[in-house]
CSV table of C-alpha atoms in Angstrom, one decimal:
chain,number,residue,atom,x,y,z
L,1,MET,CA,18.7,-3.7,-7.1
L,2,GLY,CA,17.4,-4.7,-3.7
L,3,ARG,CA,15.3,-7.5,-2.5
L,4,VAL,CA,12.4,-8.7,-4.7
L,5,TRP,CA,9.2,-8.9,-2.6
L,6,THR,CA,6.2,-11.1,-3.1
L,7,TYR,CA,2.9,-9.3,-3.0
L,8,TRP,CA,-0.6,-10.5,-2.3
L,9,GLU,CA,-3.8,-9.1,-3.9
L,10,PHE,CA,-7.0,-8.4,-2.1
L,11,ASP,CA,-10.4,-7.2,-3.4
L,12,HIS,CA,-11.5,-4.0,-1.8
L,13,PRO,CA,-15.3,-3.5,-1.4
L,14,LEU,CA,-15.2,-0.5,-3.8
L,15,GLY,CA,-14.2,-2.9,-6.6
L,16,SER,CA,-10.5,-2.1,-6.7
L,17,THR,CA,-7.6,-4.5,-6.1
L,18,VAL,CA,-5.2,-3.8,-3.3
L,19,ARG,CA,-1.7,-5.2,-3.5
L,20,VAL,CA,0.2,-5.7,-0.3
L,21,ILE,CA,3.7,-6.7,0.7
L,22,SER,CA,4.8,-7.8,4.2
L,23,THR,CA,8.1,-6.3,5.2
L,24,PRO,CA,10.1,-6.3,8.5
L,25,LEU,CA,8.6,-2.8,8.9
L,26,GLY,CA,5.0,-4.1,8.6
L,27,LEU,CA,2.5,-4.2,5.8
L,28,GLU,CA,3.0,-1.9,2.9
L,29,ILE,CA,0.4,-1.2,0.2
L,30,PHE,CA,1.1,-0.1,-3.4
L,31,THR,CA,0.6,3.7,-3.5
L,32,GLU,CA,-1.4,3.5,-6.8
L,33,ASP,CA,-3.8,1.1,-5.1
L,34,VAL,CA,-4.3,3.4,-2.1
L,35,PHE,CA,-4.8,6.4,-4.5
L,36,ASN,CA,-7.4,4.5,-6.5
L,37,ILE,CA,-9.5,4.1,-3.4
L,38,VAL,CA,-9.0,7.3,-1.4
L,39,ALA,CA,-8.0,9.9,-3.9
L,40,ALA,CA,-7.9,9.0,-7.6
L,41,GLU,CA,-6.5,12.5,-8.4
L,42,LEU,CA,-3.3,11.8,-6.6
L,43,ASN,CA,-0.3,10.1,-8.2
L,44,ASN,CA,3.3,9.4,-7.4
L,45,GLU,CA,4.6,12.8,-8.6
L,46,LYS,CA,2.1,14.7,-6.4
L,47,ILE,CA,2.9,12.6,-3.4
L,48,VAL,CA,6.6,13.4,-3.7
L,49,LEU,CA,5.8,17.1,-3.7
L,50,MET,CA,3.7,16.7,-0.5
L,51,ASN,CA,6.6,15.1,1.3
L,52,ILE,CA,4.6,11.9,2.1
L,53,HIS,CA,7.0,9.1,3.0
L,54,THR,CA,7.0,6.2,0.6
L,55,GLN,CA,9.2,3.1,0.2
L,56,GLU,CA,10.5,1.9,-3.1
L,57,ARG,CA,10.3,-1.9,-3.4
L,58,TYR,CA,10.9,-4.4,-6.2
L,59,VAL,CA,8.2,-6.9,-7.1
L,60,VAL,CA,7.6,-9.3,-10.0
L,61,ILE,CA,4.6,-8.2,-12.1
L,62,GLU,CA,3.9,-10.2,-15.3
L,63,GLU,CA,7.3,-12.0,-15.1
L,64,GLU,CA,9.2,-8.7,-14.9
L,65,VAL,CA,10.9,-7.1,-11.9
L,66,VAL,CA,9.4,-3.7,-11.4
L,67,LYS,CA,10.2,-0.9,-8.9
L,68,ILE,CA,7.0,0.3,-7.1
L,69,LYS,CA,6.2,2.7,-4.4
L,70,THR,CA,4.5,1.6,-1.2
L,71,LEU,CA,2.8,3.3,1.8
L,72,ASN,CA,2.6,1.9,5.3
L,73,VAL,CA,-0.3,2.7,7.6
L,74,THR,CA,1.4,5.7,9.1
L,75,ALA,CA,2.0,7.2,5.6
L,76,ILE,CA,-1.6,6.5,4.6
L,77,ASN,CA,-2.8,8.3,7.8
L,78,SER,CA,-0.7,11.3,6.8
L,79,LEU,CA,-2.9,11.6,3.7
L,80,LYS,CA,-5.6,13.0,6.0
L,81,THR,CA,-4.2,16.5,5.4
L,82,ILE,CA,-5.3,16.3,1.8
L,83,VAL,CA,-8.0,13.7,1.6
L,84,LYS,CA,-11.2,13.4,3.7
L,85,ALA,CA,-10.2,11.8,7.0
L,86,ASP,CA,-13.3,9.5,6.9
L,87,LEU,CA,-12.1,7.9,3.7
L,88,ILE,CA,-8.6,7.3,5.2
L,89,ASN,CA,-10.1,5.9,8.4
L,90,LYS,CA,-12.4,3.5,6.5
L,91,PHE,CA,-9.5,2.3,4.4
L,92,VAL,CA,-7.1,1.8,7.3
L,93,HIS,CA,-9.9,0.0,9.2
L,94,TRP,CA,-10.5,-2.3,6.3
L,95,VAL,CA,-6.7,-3.1,6.1
L,96,ARG,CA,-6.6,-3.8,9.9
L,97,THR,CA,-9.7,-6.0,10.0
L,98,THR,CA,-9.5,-7.8,6.6
L,99,ILE,CA,-5.8,-8.0,5.6
L,100,ARG,CA,-3.7,-7.7,8.8
L,101,PRO,CA,-5.2,-10.9,10.5
L,102,LEU,CA,-4.2,-13.0,7.5
L,103,PHE,CA,-0.4,-12.4,8.1
L,104,PRO,CA,1.2,-14.4,10.9
L,105,ARG,CA,3.7,-12.6,13.0
L,106,GLN,CA,6.7,-14.0,11.1
L,107,TYR,CA,5.5,-12.2,8.0
L,108,LEU,CA,5.3,-8.8,9.7
């Protein structure tokens, strides 16, 4: 098992929770949270078939270490080929204006 990451939760305006980890590569968002907002019909199995790059990370959820998949902003932008670009743009803008400023440089 690799490093266990701490995640932060943010409330998205559409009523969903978005979980974020800060890695040396930048902010990464749980894939299931991205899908809940931009394309509920997507899931981890479909994303593998579409060759969208995800990271696998370990986090503690309810006192248990769990392996999750995350997407960075570049990977989220690549969803524009299958999801309306406007939805992706709004989501990425929300991340950049609401979440990104909360993380000092040393956390990115």
